[in-house]
Amino acid sequence: MTIGTYEKINEYSSVKISLASTDDIKNKSYGEVKKPETINYRTYRAEKDGLFCERIFGPERNWECFCGKYKGIKHKGIVCDRCGVKVTHSRVRRKRMG
């Protein structure tokens, strides 16, 4: 890494932070959390419609839906008809809002 990379850090004169409007929140949302449950204590998997729901936030495992019908990158982008989870990389869980 070069020394010049960090020279522009202090060039900002101000930063503006504001609350998101209800329309912004609805546009970025992927679903509604309907239950307060998080993880099933027997299976250690996310509860459906809960705070860690894979249908809303994305799959826990890379390229695999919740029920396991679709596994592998060859099914990329498919939404499972059983569980409703889109087959994608698990990194999307960090960016999605419910």
PDB file of C-alpha atoms in Angstrom:
ATOM      1  CA  MET A   1       0.000   0.000   0.000  1.00  0.00           C
ATOM      2  CA  THR A   2       1.349   3.396  -0.911  1.00  0.00           C
ATOM      3  CA  ILE A   3       1.728   6.332   1.438  1.00  0.00           C
ATOM      4  CA  GLY A   4      -0.485   8.563  -0.749  1.00  0.00           C
ATOM      5  CA  THR A   5      -3.523   6.367  -0.063  1.00  0.00           C
ATOM      6  CA  TYR A   6      -4.174   7.930   3.339  1.00  0.00           C
ATOM      7  CA  GLU A   7      -3.526  11.563   2.357  1.00  0.00           C
ATOM      8  CA  LYS A   8      -7.188  12.255   1.487  1.00  0.00           C
ATOM      9  CA  ILE A   9      -8.610  11.130   4.844  1.00  0.00           C
ATOM     10  CA  ASN A  10      -8.670  14.593   6.420  1.00  0.00           C
ATOM     11  CA  GLU A  11      -9.939  16.473   3.346  1.00  0.00           C
ATOM     12  CA  TYR A  12     -13.613  16.279   4.388  1.00  0.00           C
ATOM     13  CA  SER A  13     -14.993  19.505   5.820  1.00  0.00           C
ATOM     14  CA  SER A  14     -18.200  18.002   7.234  1.00  0.00           C
ATOM     15  CA  VAL A  15     -20.357  14.894   7.445  1.00  0.00           C
ATOM     16  CA  LYS A  16     -24.156  15.015   7.401  1.00  0.00           C
ATOM     17  CA  ILE A  17     -26.208  12.286   9.084  1.00  0.00           C
ATOM     18  CA  SER A  18     -30.000  12.229   8.895  1.00  0.00           C
ATOM     19  CA  LEU A  19     -32.825   9.834   9.661  1.00  0.00           C
ATOM     20  CA  ALA A  20     -34.145   7.713   6.820  1.00  0.00           C
ATOM     21  CA  SER A  21     -37.681   8.413   5.658  1.00  0.00           C
ATOM     22  CA  THR A  22     -40.353   5.718   5.764  1.00  0.00           C
ATOM     23  CA  ASP A  23     -40.197   5.405   1.974  1.00  0.00           C
ATOM     24  CA  ASP A  24     -36.426   4.820   2.094  1.00  0.00           C
ATOM     25  CA  ILE A  25     -36.889   2.112   4.718  1.00  0.00           C
ATOM     26  CA  LYS A  26     -39.642   0.381   2.713  1.00  0.00           C
ATOM     27  CA  ASN A  27     -37.545   0.467  -0.472  1.00  0.00           C
ATOM     28  CA  LYS A  28     -34.513  -1.118   1.211  1.00  0.00           C
ATOM     29  CA  SER A  29     -36.536  -3.697   3.153  1.00  0.00           C
ATOM     30  CA  TYR A  30     -36.624  -7.341   2.036  1.00  0.00           C
ATOM     31  CA  GLY A  31     -39.494  -8.462   4.267  1.00  0.00           C
ATOM     32  CA  GLU A  32     -41.216  -8.078   7.598  1.00  0.00           C
ATOM     33  CA  VAL A  33     -40.047  -9.675  10.843  1.00  0.00           C
ATOM     34  CA  LYS A  34     -43.253 -11.048  12.371  1.00  0.00           C
ATOM     35  CA  LYS A  35     -41.951 -13.097  15.319  1.00  0.00           C
ATOM     36  CA  PRO A  36     -39.494 -12.251  18.107  1.00  0.00           C
ATOM     37  CA  GLU A  37     -37.845 -15.696  17.945  1.00  0.00           C
ATOM     38  CA  THR A  38     -34.263 -15.923  16.762  1.00  0.00           C
ATOM     39  CA  ILE A  39     -32.877 -19.470  16.573  1.00  0.00           C
ATOM     40  CA  ASN A  40     -34.548 -22.846  17.084  1.00  0.00           C
ATOM     41  CA  TYR A  41     -32.867 -24.416  20.111  1.00  0.00           C
ATOM     42  CA  ARG A  42     -33.226 -27.955  18.712  1.00  0.00           C
ATOM     43  CA  THR A  43     -31.908 -27.430  15.182  1.00  0.00           C
ATOM     44  CA  TYR A  44     -29.783 -24.287  15.689  1.00  0.00           C
ATOM     45  CA  ARG A  45     -31.328 -22.866  12.504  1.00  0.00           C
ATOM     46  CA  ALA A  46     -33.037 -19.501  12.099  1.00  0.00           C
ATOM     47  CA  GLU A  47     -36.777 -19.357  12.826  1.00  0.00           C
ATOM     48  CA  LYS A  48     -39.061 -18.558   9.892  1.00  0.00           C
ATOM     49  CA  ASP A  49     -40.269 -14.913   9.993  1.00  0.00           C
ATOM     50  CA  GLY A  50     -38.017 -14.330  13.023  1.00  0.00           C
ATOM     51  CA  LEU A  51     -35.137 -11.961  13.659  1.00  0.00           C
ATOM     52  CA  PHE A  52     -32.652 -14.120  11.711  1.00  0.00           C
ATOM     53  CA  CYS A  53     -35.057 -15.378   9.002  1.00  0.00           C
ATOM     54  CA  GLU A  54     -33.219 -16.588   5.894  1.00  0.00           C
ATOM     55  CA  ARG A  55     -36.107 -15.614   3.610  1.00  0.00           C
ATOM     56  CA  ILE A  56     -35.768 -11.969   4.701  1.00  0.00           C
ATOM     57  CA  PHE A  57     -32.036 -11.578   5.292  1.00  0.00           C
ATOM     58  CA  GLY A  58     -30.543 -14.213   2.978  1.00  0.00           C
ATOM     59  CA  PRO A  59     -29.114 -17.722   3.391  1.00  0.00           C
ATOM     60  CA  GLU A  60     -26.822 -18.694   6.265  1.00  0.00           C
ATOM     61  CA  ARG A  61     -24.848 -21.039   4.020  1.00  0.00           C
ATOM     62  CA  ASN A  62     -23.386 -19.971   0.674  1.00  0.00           C
ATOM     63  CA  TRP A  63     -25.441 -20.963  -2.376  1.00  0.00           C
ATOM     64  CA  GLU A  64     -27.968 -23.024  -0.372  1.00  0.00           C
ATOM     65  CA  CYS A  65     -31.624 -22.451   0.461  1.00  0.00           C
ATOM     66  CA  PHE A  66     -33.057 -23.090   3.940  1.00  0.00           C
ATOM     67  CA  CYS A  67     -34.694 -26.441   3.159  1.00  0.00           C
ATOM     68  CA  GLY A  68     -31.746 -27.743   1.113  1.00  0.00           C
ATOM     69  CA  LYS A  69     -33.619 -28.262  -2.159  1.00  0.00           C
ATOM     70  CA  TYR A  70     -31.142 -26.057  -4.042  1.00  0.00           C
ATOM     71  CA  LYS A  71     -27.431 -26.427  -3.278  1.00  0.00           C
ATOM     72  CA  GLY A  72     -24.527 -25.059  -5.255  1.00  0.00           C
ATOM     73  CA  ILE A  73     -23.628 -22.042  -7.342  1.00  0.00           C
ATOM     74  CA  LYS A  74     -25.363 -23.550 -10.390  1.00  0.00           C
ATOM     75  CA  HIS A  75     -28.710 -22.519  -8.799  1.00  0.00           C
ATOM     76  CA  LYS A  76     -27.601 -18.894  -8.303  1.00  0.00           C
ATOM     77  CA  GLY A  77     -30.533 -16.448  -8.208  1.00  0.00           C
ATOM     78  CA  ILE A  78     -33.301 -19.056  -7.924  1.00  0.00           C
ATOM     79  CA  VAL A  79     -35.967 -18.511  -5.259  1.00  0.00           C
ATOM     80  CA  CYS A  80     -36.934 -21.819  -3.635  1.00  0.00           C
ATOM     81  CA  ASP A  81     -40.624 -22.655  -3.972  1.00  0.00           C
ATOM     82  CA  ARG A  82     -40.658 -24.517  -0.625  1.00  0.00           C
ATOM     83  CA  CYS A  83     -38.920 -22.104   1.748  1.00  0.00           C
ATOM     84  CA  GLY A  84     -38.825 -18.846  -0.258  1.00  0.00           C
ATOM     85  CA  VAL A  85     -35.073 -18.269   0.172  1.00  0.00           C
ATOM     86  CA  LYS A  86     -33.118 -16.846  -2.762  1.00  0.00           C
ATOM     87  CA  VAL A  87     -29.984 -18.906  -3.502  1.00  0.00           C
ATOM     88  CA  THR A  88     -27.093 -16.465  -3.183  1.00  0.00           C
ATOM     89  CA  HIS A  89     -23.923 -15.803  -1.188  1.00  0.00           C
ATOM     90  CA  SER A  90     -24.364 -15.534   2.585  1.00  0.00           C
ATOM     91  CA  ARG A  91     -22.657 -12.107   2.619  1.00  0.00           C
ATOM     92  CA  VAL A  92     -25.976 -10.504   1.648  1.00  0.00           C
ATOM     93  CA  ARG A  93     -27.101 -10.995   5.282  1.00  0.00           C
ATOM     94  CA  ARG A  94     -24.821  -8.114   6.292  1.00  0.00           C
ATOM     95  CA  LYS A  95     -26.511  -5.646   3.935  1.00  0.00           C
ATOM     96  CA  ARG A  96     -30.200  -6.548   4.022  1.00  0.00           C
ATOM     97  CA  MET A  97     -32.775  -4.878   6.243  1.00  0.00           C
ATOM     98  CA  GLY A  98     -36.034  -6.409   7.424  1.00  0.00           C
TER      99      GLY A  98
END
